[in-house]
Amino acid sequence: MPKSFQKVSVVGLGYIGLPTAAVIASKGVSVLGVDVQPHVIETLNAGDIHIVEPDLAGVLRAAVQQGYFRASLQPEPADVFLIAVPTPFKGDHEPDVSFVEAAARSIAPYLQKGSLVILESTSPVGTTEKMVTWLAQARPDLSFPVPGGAPADVAVAYCPERVLPGRVLHELVANDRVIGGMTSACAERAIDFYRLFVDGQCLATAARTAEMAKLTENAFRDVNIAFANELSLICDRLDINVWELIKLANHHPRVNVLQPGPGVGGHCIAVDPWFIVHSAPEQAQLIATARRVNDGKPHAVMDKIRQALGAGGVGRSIAFLGLAFKPDIDDLRESPALEIALHMAQEHVGPVYVAEPHINALPASLKALGHVRLVTAQDAISAADVVVLLVNHSQFKEVDPGTLQGKALIDTRGLWS
Ligand code: SAJ
């Protein structure tokens, strides 16, 4: 292990920071995890975890037991500081980088000559440069890098995470990384660090390009999903089966249309493109439109449900199959399926059945309505007049098609089409 990376501090112990800290510690590097939530610190120091991610519990527990990982509310001196805090919205889709600023200011007192600071949080272009400004304000005794400038006391780089929830431990090690330095010397230093645990390629670039690379990847996927979602609306109007259409079109050697659905959920794809739109609103026309198309899709599904319920909708019952934001996970964050089920249950007075095999209890918002029950898929289908398939969980493929006979069926994922 290079002598300069003996102690690493990871600030922000969420879905990215914690697995990253655990993987680095598993390589025999001493890692201090820092978070502002006392219950997170207590849980981790006891060798347990507070998030759901396959294989993470074992890796973290071993790291704690072997003394390579410890969590604290307070930063401490370290050779490398890796920041992985949330960057949510404020106001009208405006990126809020205040957690990055708070994290930068919290580590500033512990920097010294030779420190390496890396930002991993998904961030609008220019955030790494801002972070340097905050650090420099707090530490006038140290020099910090400027693009194309002279070597500085502290190296600063931006390196976005690209892991897929559910496969984080594998992808953290296997994926290629884009590593943007404030200067090329900063990028090289950060690459040396990532080599401690990354098997994929480490690709050097400027910090601004690396920031934009992350946003581009998710905006690319969002635009392509929007194309599929728009096609589904066009096909409804023209009475064409969109699933068959896409299968046929994808036989073209250079066409690969993605799958329509009830909308785009999760914490990344529905959020990150707005960071681009906010930075360049005049230019980012297609990206903004794609966001609107995907955000509009749940409303199109709700209109279909209202139609299926018909004029005598009052006493009829609805089954919603799936609440998660994508198949075979338990994550309900920003889920269009949950949005649709909740809106419709608020508006519909008849019985509502929800089948979500990955949860044990209804989310509070649905439970509070009083007329929504969490049941198995088969029970939901048997009891319902209108069946709405919202998530293509593997388990729903087992449903006997005979049981769907005579029901009004809205299949937003093409599972039974
Ligand atoms: N979806 C569709 N149709 C499709 C594919 C996806 O409707 O053909 C929907 C899903 O149902 C879901 C949403 O899109 O609601 C997002 O799911 P996803 O599997 O596309 O992506 P995430 O949000 O789980 O993870 C993404 C990944 N980014 C890309 O694939 C470019 C992941 O690599 C990133 O690390 C992650 O965002 C992140 O943290 O930014």
CSV table of C-alpha atoms and ligand atoms in Angstrom, one decimal:
chain,number,residue,atom,x,y,z
A,1,MET,CA,0.0,0.0,0.0
A,2,PRO,CA,1.4,3.4,-0.9
A,3,LYS,CA,2.5,5.2,2.3
A,4,SER,CA,0.4,8.2,1.5
A,5,PHE,CA,-2.9,6.3,1.7
A,6,GLN,CA,-2.7,4.8,5.1
A,7,LYS,CA,-5.7,6.5,6.6
A,8,VAL,CA,-8.8,7.4,4.6
A,9,SER,CA,-11.8,9.3,5.8
A,10,VAL,CA,-15.2,8.9,4.1
A,11,VAL,CA,-17.7,11.7,4.8
A,12,GLY,CA,-21.3,10.6,4.3
A,13,LEU,CA,-22.2,7.0,5.0
A,14,GLY,CA,-25.2,6.4,2.8
A,15,TYR,CA,-25.8,4.1,-0.2
A,16,ILE,CA,-22.4,5.1,-1.8
A,17,GLY,CA,-20.2,6.2,1.1
A,18,LEU,CA,-20.7,3.2,3.3
A,19,PRO,CA,-20.0,0.5,0.7
A,20,THR,CA,-17.0,2.5,-0.6
A,21,ALA,CA,-15.7,2.8,3.0
A,22,ALA,CA,-16.2,-0.9,3.6
A,23,VAL,CA,-14.5,-2.0,0.4
A,24,ILE,CA,-11.5,0.3,1.1
A,25,ALA,CA,-11.3,-1.1,4.7
A,26,SER,CA,-11.4,-4.7,3.3
A,27,LYS,CA,-8.1,-3.9,1.5
A,28,GLY,CA,-6.4,-3.4,4.9
A,29,VAL,CA,-6.6,0.4,4.9
A,30,SER,CA,-7.6,2.2,8.1
A,31,VAL,CA,-10.9,3.9,7.3
A,32,LEU,CA,-12.8,6.5,9.4
A,33,GLY,CA,-16.4,6.9,8.4
A,34,VAL,CA,-18.0,10.2,9.3
A,35,ASP,CA,-21.7,11.0,9.3
A,36,VAL,CA,-24.0,13.6,11.0
A,37,GLN,CA,-26.5,11.0,12.2
A,38,PRO,CA,-25.7,9.5,15.7
A,39,HIS,CA,-27.8,6.3,15.1
A,40,VAL,CA,-25.8,5.6,11.9
A,41,ILE,CA,-22.5,5.9,13.9
A,42,GLU,CA,-23.8,3.6,16.7
A,43,THR,CA,-25.1,1.0,14.2
A,44,LEU,CA,-21.9,0.8,12.2
A,45,ASN,CA,-19.6,0.7,15.3
A,46,ALA,CA,-21.6,-2.2,16.5
A,47,GLY,CA,-20.8,-4.0,13.2
A,48,ASP,CA,-24.3,-3.6,11.7
A,49,ILE,CA,-25.5,-1.7,8.7
A,50,HIS,CA,-28.4,0.7,8.2
A,51,ILE,CA,-29.0,0.3,4.5
A,52,VAL,CA,-30.0,-2.7,2.3
A,53,GLU,CA,-27.3,-3.9,-0.1
A,54,PRO,CA,-26.4,-7.5,-0.8
A,55,ASP,CA,-23.1,-8.7,0.8
A,56,LEU,CA,-22.4,-5.3,2.5
A,57,ALA,CA,-23.2,-6.5,6.0
A,58,GLY,CA,-20.5,-9.2,6.0
A,59,VAL,CA,-17.8,-6.9,4.5
A,60,LEU,CA,-18.5,-4.2,7.0
A,61,ARG,CA,-18.7,-6.5,10.0
A,62,ALA,CA,-15.3,-8.0,9.1
A,63,ALA,CA,-13.8,-4.6,8.7
A,64,VAL,CA,-15.1,-3.5,12.1
A,65,GLN,CA,-13.9,-6.7,13.8
A,66,GLN,CA,-10.4,-6.4,12.3
A,67,GLY,CA,-10.1,-2.8,13.4
A,68,TYR,CA,-9.9,-1.3,9.8
A,69,PHE,CA,-13.3,0.5,10.0
A,70,ARG,CA,-14.6,2.9,12.6
A,71,ALA,CA,-17.4,5.5,12.5
A,72,SER,CA,-17.5,8.9,14.1
A,73,LEU,CA,-19.6,12.1,14.2
A,74,GLN,CA,-16.3,14.1,14.1
A,75,PRO,CA,-13.7,14.1,11.3
A,76,GLU,CA,-10.0,13.3,12.2
A,77,PRO,CA,-6.8,13.8,10.3
A,78,ALA,CA,-6.4,11.5,7.3
A,79,ASP,CA,-4.4,11.1,4.1
A,80,VAL,CA,-7.5,11.0,1.9
A,81,PHE,CA,-10.9,12.6,2.4
A,82,LEU,CA,-13.6,11.2,0.3
A,83,ILE,CA,-16.9,13.1,0.3
A,84,ALA,CA,-20.1,11.2,-0.6
A,85,VAL,CA,-23.0,13.3,0.8
A,86,PRO,CA,-26.4,13.9,-0.8
A,87,THR,CA,-27.0,16.6,-3.4
A,88,PRO,CA,-30.8,17.0,-3.4
A,89,PHE,CA,-33.0,19.7,-5.0
A,90,LYS,CA,-34.2,23.0,-3.6
A,91,GLY,CA,-36.9,25.2,-5.1
A,92,ASP,CA,-37.7,24.4,-8.7
A,93,HIS,CA,-35.2,21.6,-9.5
A,94,GLU,CA,-32.3,23.7,-8.4
A,95,PRO,CA,-29.3,21.6,-7.1
A,96,ASP,CA,-28.6,22.0,-3.4
A,97,VAL,CA,-24.9,21.6,-2.8
A,98,SER,CA,-25.1,22.7,0.9
A,99,PHE,CA,-24.2,19.3,2.2
A,100,VAL,CA,-21.0,19.3,0.1
A,101,GLU,CA,-20.2,22.7,1.5
A,102,ALA,CA,-20.8,21.5,5.1
A,103,ALA,CA,-18.7,18.4,4.5
A,104,ALA,CA,-15.8,20.4,3.0
A,105,ARG,CA,-15.9,22.9,5.8
A,106,SER,CA,-15.9,20.1,8.4
A,107,ILE,CA,-12.8,18.4,7.0
A,108,ALA,CA,-10.9,21.7,6.3
A,109,PRO,CA,-9.3,21.9,9.8
A,110,TYR,CA,-7.7,18.4,9.3
A,111,LEU,CA,-6.1,19.0,6.0
A,112,GLN,CA,-2.3,19.2,5.7
A,113,LYS,CA,0.4,19.3,3.0
A,114,GLY,CA,-0.1,16.2,0.9
A,115,SER,CA,-3.8,15.6,1.6
A,116,LEU,CA,-6.0,14.4,-1.2
A,117,VAL,CA,-9.7,15.5,-1.2
A,118,ILE,CA,-12.1,13.6,-3.5
A,119,LEU,CA,-15.7,14.5,-4.2
A,120,GLU,CA,-18.0,11.6,-5.3
A,121,SER,CA,-21.4,13.2,-4.8
A,122,THR,CA,-23.4,13.7,-8.0
A,123,SER,CA,-22.9,17.4,-8.5
A,124,PRO,CA,-23.6,20.3,-11.0
A,125,VAL,CA,-20.6,21.3,-13.1
A,126,GLY,CA,-18.3,23.6,-11.2
A,127,THR,CA,-19.0,22.1,-7.7
A,128,THR,CA,-15.4,20.8,-7.3
A,129,GLU,CA,-14.1,24.3,-8.1
A,130,LYS,CA,-16.5,25.7,-5.5
A,131,MET,CA,-15.3,23.1,-3.0
A,132,VAL,CA,-11.8,24.3,-3.5
A,133,THR,CA,-12.9,27.8,-2.8
A,134,TRP,CA,-14.6,26.7,0.5
A,135,LEU,CA,-11.5,24.8,1.5
A,136,ALA,CA,-9.1,27.7,0.7
A,137,GLN,CA,-11.3,30.1,2.7
A,138,ALA,CA,-11.0,27.9,5.7
A,139,ARG,CA,-7.3,27.2,5.3
A,140,PRO,CA,-5.4,30.3,4.0
A,141,ASP,CA,-2.2,28.6,5.3
A,142,LEU,CA,-2.4,25.9,2.6
A,143,SER,CA,-2.3,26.2,-1.2
A,144,PHE,CA,-5.0,24.6,-3.4
A,145,PRO,CA,-5.1,23.7,-7.1
A,146,VAL,CA,-6.5,25.8,-9.9
A,147,PRO,CA,-7.2,24.3,-13.3
A,148,GLY,CA,-3.9,24.4,-15.3
A,149,GLY,CA,-2.1,25.9,-12.3
A,150,ALA,CA,1.0,25.1,-10.4
A,151,PRO,CA,1.3,22.1,-8.0
A,152,ALA,CA,-0.4,22.8,-4.6
A,153,ASP,CA,-0.3,21.6,-1.1
A,154,VAL,CA,-3.6,19.8,-1.3
A,155,ALA,CA,-4.7,17.7,-4.3
A,156,VAL,CA,-8.4,17.8,-5.2
A,157,ALA,CA,-10.4,15.6,-7.6
A,158,TYR,CA,-13.9,14.6,-8.6
A,159,CYS,CA,-14.8,11.0,-9.2
A,160,PRO,CA,-18.5,10.1,-9.7
A,161,GLU,CA,-19.9,6.8,-8.5
A,162,ARG,CA,-21.6,4.7,-11.1
A,163,VAL,CA,-22.8,1.6,-9.2
A,164,LEU,CA,-26.2,0.0,-9.7
A,165,PRO,CA,-28.1,-0.5,-6.4
A,166,GLY,CA,-28.2,-4.3,-5.7
A,167,ARG,CA,-24.8,-4.8,-7.4
A,168,VAL,CA,-22.8,-2.2,-5.5
A,169,LEU,CA,-20.1,-4.3,-4.0
A,170,HIS,CA,-19.3,-5.9,-7.4
A,171,GLU,CA,-19.5,-2.7,-9.5
A,172,LEU,CA,-17.5,-0.6,-7.0
A,173,VAL,CA,-14.5,-2.9,-7.8
A,174,ALA,CA,-15.3,-3.9,-11.4
A,175,ASN,CA,-16.5,-0.6,-13.1
A,176,ASP,CA,-14.3,1.8,-14.9
A,177,ARG,CA,-13.9,5.1,-13.1
A,178,VAL,CA,-13.8,8.6,-14.6
A,179,ILE,CA,-11.4,10.6,-12.4
A,180,GLY,CA,-11.3,14.4,-12.9
A,181,GLY,CA,-8.5,16.3,-11.3
A,182,MET,CA,-8.4,20.1,-10.7
A,183,THR,CA,-5.0,19.6,-12.4
A,184,SER,CA,-3.5,16.6,-14.2
A,185,ALA,CA,-1.3,16.0,-11.2
A,186,CYS,CA,-4.4,15.8,-8.9
A,187,ALA,CA,-6.0,13.3,-11.3
A,188,GLU,CA,-2.9,11.1,-11.2
A,189,ARG,CA,-2.8,11.2,-7.4
A,190,ALA,CA,-6.5,10.2,-7.2
A,191,ILE,CA,-6.0,7.4,-9.7
A,192,ASP,CA,-3.2,6.0,-7.5
A,193,PHE,CA,-5.8,6.0,-4.7
A,194,TYR,CA,-8.6,4.3,-6.6
A,195,ARG,CA,-6.1,1.6,-7.8
A,196,LEU,CA,-6.2,0.4,-4.2
A,197,PHE,CA,-9.6,-1.2,-4.8
A,198,VAL,CA,-10.7,-0.7,-8.4
A,199,ASP,CA,-10.1,-3.4,-11.0
A,200,GLY,CA,-11.7,-1.4,-13.8
A,201,GLN,CA,-9.9,1.2,-15.8
A,202,CYS,CA,-9.2,4.6,-14.2
A,203,LEU,CA,-9.6,7.3,-16.8
A,204,ALA,CA,-8.1,10.7,-16.1
A,205,THR,CA,-9.8,14.0,-17.1
A,206,ALA,CA,-10.6,17.4,-15.8
A,207,ALA,CA,-12.9,17.8,-12.8
A,208,ARG,CA,-15.6,19.7,-14.8
A,209,THR,CA,-15.7,16.9,-17.5
A,210,ALA,CA,-15.9,14.2,-14.8
A,211,GLU,CA,-18.9,16.1,-13.2
A,212,MET,CA,-20.6,16.3,-16.6
A,213,ALA,CA,-19.8,12.7,-17.4
A,214,LYS,CA,-21.9,11.5,-14.4
A,215,LEU,CA,-24.8,13.7,-15.4
A,216,THR,CA,-24.5,12.7,-19.0
A,217,GLU,CA,-24.7,9.0,-18.2
A,218,ASN,CA,-28.0,9.3,-16.4
A,219,ALA,CA,-29.4,11.9,-18.8
A,220,PHE,CA,-28.6,9.5,-21.7
A,221,ARG,CA,-30.7,6.8,-20.0
A,222,ASP,CA,-33.5,9.2,-19.1
A,223,VAL,CA,-33.8,10.5,-22.7
A,224,ASN,CA,-33.8,6.9,-24.0
A,225,ILE,CA,-36.5,5.9,-21.5
A,226,ALA,CA,-38.5,9.0,-22.4
A,227,PHE,CA,-38.4,7.9,-26.1
A,228,ALA,CA,-39.8,4.5,-25.1
A,229,ASN,CA,-42.5,6.2,-22.9
A,230,GLU,CA,-43.5,8.6,-25.6
A,231,LEU,CA,-43.8,5.7,-28.0
A,232,SER,CA,-46.1,3.9,-25.6
A,233,LEU,CA,-48.4,7.0,-25.6
A,234,ILE,CA,-48.3,7.2,-29.4
A,235,CYS,CA,-49.0,3.4,-29.7
A,236,ASP,CA,-52.0,3.7,-27.4
A,237,ARG,CA,-53.4,6.3,-29.7
A,238,LEU,CA,-52.8,4.4,-32.8
A,239,ASP,CA,-53.9,1.1,-31.4
A,240,ILE,CA,-50.5,-0.7,-31.7
A,241,ASN,CA,-48.9,-3.0,-29.2
A,242,VAL,CA,-45.8,-1.0,-28.1
A,243,TRP,CA,-44.0,-4.1,-26.8
A,244,GLU,CA,-44.3,-6.0,-30.0
A,245,LEU,CA,-43.3,-2.8,-31.9
A,246,ILE,CA,-40.1,-2.3,-29.9
A,247,LYS,CA,-39.2,-6.0,-30.2
A,248,LEU,CA,-39.5,-5.7,-34.0
A,249,ALA,CA,-37.6,-2.4,-34.2
A,250,ASN,CA,-34.8,-3.7,-32.1
A,251,HIS,CA,-34.1,-6.3,-34.7
A,252,HIS,CA,-32.5,-3.5,-36.6
A,253,PRO,CA,-28.7,-3.8,-36.1
A,254,ARG,CA,-28.3,-0.2,-34.9
A,255,VAL,CA,-31.6,0.3,-32.9
A,256,ASN,CA,-32.0,-0.5,-29.2
A,257,VAL,CA,-35.2,1.1,-27.9
A,258,LEU,CA,-35.5,0.8,-24.1
A,259,GLN,CA,-38.7,-0.3,-22.3
A,260,PRO,CA,-41.7,1.9,-21.5
A,261,GLY,CA,-43.0,1.9,-17.9
A,262,PRO,CA,-45.1,3.8,-15.5
A,263,GLY,CA,-42.4,6.5,-15.2
A,264,VAL,CA,-38.9,6.9,-14.0
A,265,GLY,CA,-38.0,6.4,-10.3
A,266,GLY,CA,-35.0,6.2,-8.0
A,267,HIS,CA,-32.7,8.9,-6.7
A,268,CYS,CA,-30.6,9.3,-9.8
A,269,ILE,CA,-32.1,9.2,-13.2
A,270,ALA,CA,-35.1,11.3,-12.3
A,271,VAL,CA,-32.9,13.9,-10.6
A,272,ASP,CA,-29.5,14.3,-12.4
A,273,PRO,CA,-30.7,15.5,-15.8
A,274,TRP,CA,-32.2,18.6,-14.0
A,275,PHE,CA,-28.6,19.5,-12.9
A,276,ILE,CA,-27.7,19.9,-16.6
A,277,VAL,CA,-30.9,21.8,-17.4
A,278,HIS,CA,-30.3,24.2,-14.5
A,279,SER,CA,-26.7,24.9,-15.7
A,280,ALA,CA,-27.6,25.4,-19.4
A,281,PRO,CA,-31.4,25.9,-19.7
A,282,GLU,CA,-31.3,27.4,-23.2
A,283,GLN,CA,-29.3,24.6,-24.6
A,284,ALA,CA,-30.7,21.6,-22.7
A,285,GLN,CA,-34.0,21.4,-24.6
A,286,LEU,CA,-34.1,17.7,-25.3
A,287,ILE,CA,-33.0,16.7,-21.8
A,288,ALA,CA,-35.6,18.9,-20.2
A,289,THR,CA,-38.4,17.6,-22.5
A,290,ALA,CA,-37.3,14.0,-21.6
A,291,ARG,CA,-37.7,14.8,-17.9
A,292,ARG,CA,-41.2,16.1,-18.5
A,293,VAL,CA,-42.2,13.1,-20.7
A,294,ASN,CA,-41.1,10.7,-18.0
A,295,ASP,CA,-42.6,12.7,-15.1
A,296,GLY,CA,-45.9,12.9,-17.1
A,297,LYS,CA,-46.1,9.1,-17.6
A,298,PRO,CA,-47.6,8.3,-14.1
A,299,HIS,CA,-50.5,10.7,-15.0
A,300,ALA,CA,-51.1,9.0,-18.3
A,301,VAL,CA,-51.3,5.7,-16.4
A,302,MET,CA,-53.8,7.2,-13.9
A,303,ASP,CA,-56.0,8.4,-16.8
A,304,LYS,CA,-56.1,4.8,-18.1
A,305,ILE,CA,-57.1,3.5,-14.7
A,306,ARG,CA,-59.9,6.1,-14.4
A,307,GLN,CA,-61.1,5.0,-17.8
A,308,ALA,CA,-61.0,1.4,-16.9
A,309,LEU,CA,-63.0,2.1,-13.7
A,310,GLY,CA,-65.6,3.8,-15.9
A,311,ALA,CA,-68.6,5.8,-14.8
A,312,GLY,CA,-69.6,3.1,-12.2
A,313,GLY,CA,-66.1,3.3,-10.7
A,314,VAL,CA,-67.2,4.0,-7.1
A,315,GLY,CA,-67.8,0.4,-5.9
A,316,ARG,CA,-65.2,-1.3,-8.1
A,317,SER,CA,-61.9,-2.6,-6.7
A,318,ILE,CA,-58.4,-2.1,-8.0
A,319,ALA,CA,-55.3,-4.2,-7.6
A,320,PHE,CA,-51.9,-2.6,-7.9
A,321,LEU,CA,-49.0,-5.1,-8.5
A,322,GLY,CA,-45.7,-3.6,-7.3
A,323,LEU,CA,-44.7,-0.4,-5.5
A,324,ALA,CA,-40.9,-0.4,-5.9
A,325,PHE,CA,-39.1,1.9,-8.4
A,326,LYS,CA,-37.8,-1.0,-10.4
A,327,PRO,CA,-38.0,-4.9,-10.5
A,328,ASP,CA,-36.8,-7.2,-7.8
A,329,ILE,CA,-35.8,-4.6,-5.2
A,330,ASP,CA,-37.5,-3.2,-2.1
A,331,ASP,CA,-36.6,0.4,-2.8
A,332,LEU,CA,-39.7,2.7,-2.9
A,333,ARG,CA,-37.7,6.0,-3.2
A,334,GLU,CA,-39.2,8.3,-5.9
A,335,SER,CA,-41.2,5.3,-7.2
A,336,PRO,CA,-43.8,6.1,-9.9
A,337,ALA,CA,-45.6,2.9,-8.9
A,338,LEU,CA,-46.1,4.3,-5.4
A,339,GLU,CA,-47.1,7.7,-6.8
A,340,ILE,CA,-49.8,6.1,-8.9
A,341,ALA,CA,-51.1,3.7,-6.2
A,342,LEU,CA,-51.2,6.5,-3.7
A,343,HIS,CA,-53.0,9.1,-6.0
A,344,MET,CA,-55.5,6.5,-7.1
A,345,ALA,CA,-56.2,5.2,-3.6
A,346,GLN,CA,-56.7,8.8,-2.4
A,347,GLU,CA,-59.2,9.4,-5.2
A,348,HIS,CA,-61.0,6.0,-5.2
A,349,VAL,CA,-63.4,5.1,-2.5
A,350,GLY,CA,-63.7,1.4,-3.4
A,351,PRO,CA,-61.4,-1.4,-2.1
A,352,VAL,CA,-57.7,-1.1,-3.1
A,353,TYR,CA,-55.4,-4.1,-2.9
A,354,VAL,CA,-51.6,-3.8,-3.2
A,355,ALA,CA,-49.2,-6.7,-3.8
A,356,GLU,CA,-45.5,-5.9,-3.2
A,357,PRO,CA,-43.6,-9.1,-2.3
A,358,HIS,CA,-40.5,-7.1,-1.2
A,359,ILE,CA,-42.1,-5.3,1.8
A,360,ASN,CA,-43.8,-6.5,4.9
A,361,ALA,CA,-46.0,-3.5,5.7
A,362,LEU,CA,-47.6,-0.7,3.6
A,363,PRO,CA,-45.9,2.7,3.5
A,364,ALA,CA,-47.5,5.0,6.1
A,365,SER,CA,-49.1,7.2,3.3
A,366,LEU,CA,-51.1,4.2,1.9
A,367,LYS,CA,-51.8,2.7,5.3
A,368,ALA,CA,-53.3,6.0,6.6
A,369,LEU,CA,-56.0,5.9,4.0
A,370,GLY,CA,-57.6,2.9,5.7
A,371,HIS,CA,-59.1,1.2,2.7
A,372,VAL,CA,-55.8,-0.2,1.2
A,373,ARG,CA,-54.6,-3.7,2.0
A,374,LEU,CA,-51.2,-5.4,1.4
A,375,VAL,CA,-51.9,-8.9,0.1
A,376,THR,CA,-50.4,-11.5,-2.3
A,377,ALA,CA,-50.5,-10.9,-6.0
A,378,GLN,CA,-52.9,-13.8,-6.4
A,379,ASP,CA,-55.3,-12.5,-3.7
A,380,ALA,CA,-55.1,-9.0,-5.2
A,381,ILE,CA,-56.0,-10.2,-8.6
A,382,SER,CA,-58.9,-12.4,-7.4
A,383,ALA,CA,-60.4,-9.6,-5.5
A,384,ALA,CA,-60.1,-6.8,-8.1
A,385,ASP,CA,-62.1,-5.6,-11.1
A,386,VAL,CA,-59.2,-3.6,-12.4
A,387,VAL,CA,-55.6,-5.0,-12.3
A,388,VAL,CA,-52.7,-2.6,-12.7
A,389,LEU,CA,-49.2,-4.1,-13.2
A,390,LEU,CA,-46.8,-1.4,-12.1
A,391,VAL,CA,-43.5,-3.3,-11.5
A,392,ASN,CA,-42.2,-6.3,-13.5
A,393,HIS,CA,-41.0,-8.3,-10.4
A,394,SER,CA,-39.9,-11.8,-11.3
A,395,GLN,CA,-42.6,-13.2,-9.0
A,396,PHE,CA,-45.4,-11.6,-11.0
A,397,LYS,CA,-44.3,-13.7,-14.0
A,398,GLU,CA,-45.6,-16.7,-12.1
A,399,VAL,CA,-49.2,-15.4,-12.1
A,400,ASP,CA,-51.6,-17.8,-13.8
A,401,PRO,CA,-53.0,-15.9,-16.9
A,402,GLY,CA,-56.3,-17.7,-16.4
A,403,THR,CA,-56.9,-15.6,-13.2
A,404,LEU,CA,-56.7,-12.4,-15.2
A,405,GLN,CA,-59.7,-13.4,-17.4
A,406,GLY,CA,-62.6,-11.0,-17.2
A,407,LYS,CA,-60.6,-8.3,-15.4
A,408,ALA,CA,-59.7,-4.9,-16.9
A,409,LEU,CA,-55.9,-5.1,-17.2
A,410,ILE,CA,-53.4,-2.3,-17.4
A,411,ASP,CA,-50.0,-3.7,-17.9
A,412,THR,CA,-47.5,-0.7,-17.7
A,413,ARG,CA,-44.4,-3.0,-18.1
A,414,GLY,CA,-45.5,-5.3,-20.9
A,415,LEU,CA,-45.1,-8.4,-18.6
A,416,TRP,CA,-48.3,-10.1,-19.8
A,417,SER,CA,-48.6,-8.4,-23.2
B,1,SAJ,N1,-36.6,2.2,-16.5
B,1,SAJ,C1,-37.6,2.1,-17.5
B,1,SAJ,N2,-37.3,1.5,-18.7
B,1,SAJ,C2,-36.0,1.0,-18.9
B,1,SAJ,C3,-35.0,1.1,-17.9
B,1,SAJ,C4,-35.3,1.7,-16.7
B,1,SAJ,O1,-38.7,2.6,-17.3
B,1,SAJ,O2,-35.8,0.5,-20.0
B,1,SAJ,C5,-36.9,2.8,-15.2
B,1,SAJ,C6,-36.8,1.9,-14.0
B,1,SAJ,O3,-38.0,1.2,-13.9
B,1,SAJ,C7,-36.6,2.9,-12.9
B,1,SAJ,C8,-35.7,4.0,-13.5
B,1,SAJ,O4,-35.9,3.8,-14.9
B,1,SAJ,O5,-37.8,3.4,-12.4
B,1,SAJ,C9,-34.3,3.9,-13.2
B,1,SAJ,O6,-33.8,2.6,-13.1
B,1,SAJ,P1,-32.3,2.1,-13.8
B,1,SAJ,O7,-32.2,0.7,-13.6
B,1,SAJ,O8,-32.2,2.6,-15.2
B,1,SAJ,O9,-31.3,3.0,-12.9
B,1,SAJ,P2,-30.9,3.2,-11.3
B,1,SAJ,O10,-31.6,4.5,-11.0
B,1,SAJ,O11,-31.2,2.1,-10.5
B,1,SAJ,O12,-29.3,3.5,-11.5
B,1,SAJ,C10,-28.8,4.4,-12.4
B,1,SAJ,C11,-27.7,3.8,-13.2
B,1,SAJ,N3,-27.3,4.7,-14.3
B,1,SAJ,C12,-27.3,4.2,-15.6
B,1,SAJ,O13,-27.6,3.1,-15.9
B,1,SAJ,C13,-26.8,5.2,-16.6
B,1,SAJ,C14,-26.5,3.5,-12.3
B,1,SAJ,O14,-25.4,3.0,-13.0
B,1,SAJ,C15,-26.0,4.8,-11.5
B,1,SAJ,O15,-24.9,4.5,-10.7
B,1,SAJ,C16,-27.2,5.2,-10.7
B,1,SAJ,O16,-28.3,5.5,-11.6
B,1,SAJ,C17,-26.8,6.5,-9.9
B,1,SAJ,O17,-26.5,6.4,-8.7
B,1,SAJ,O18,-26.6,7.6,-10.5
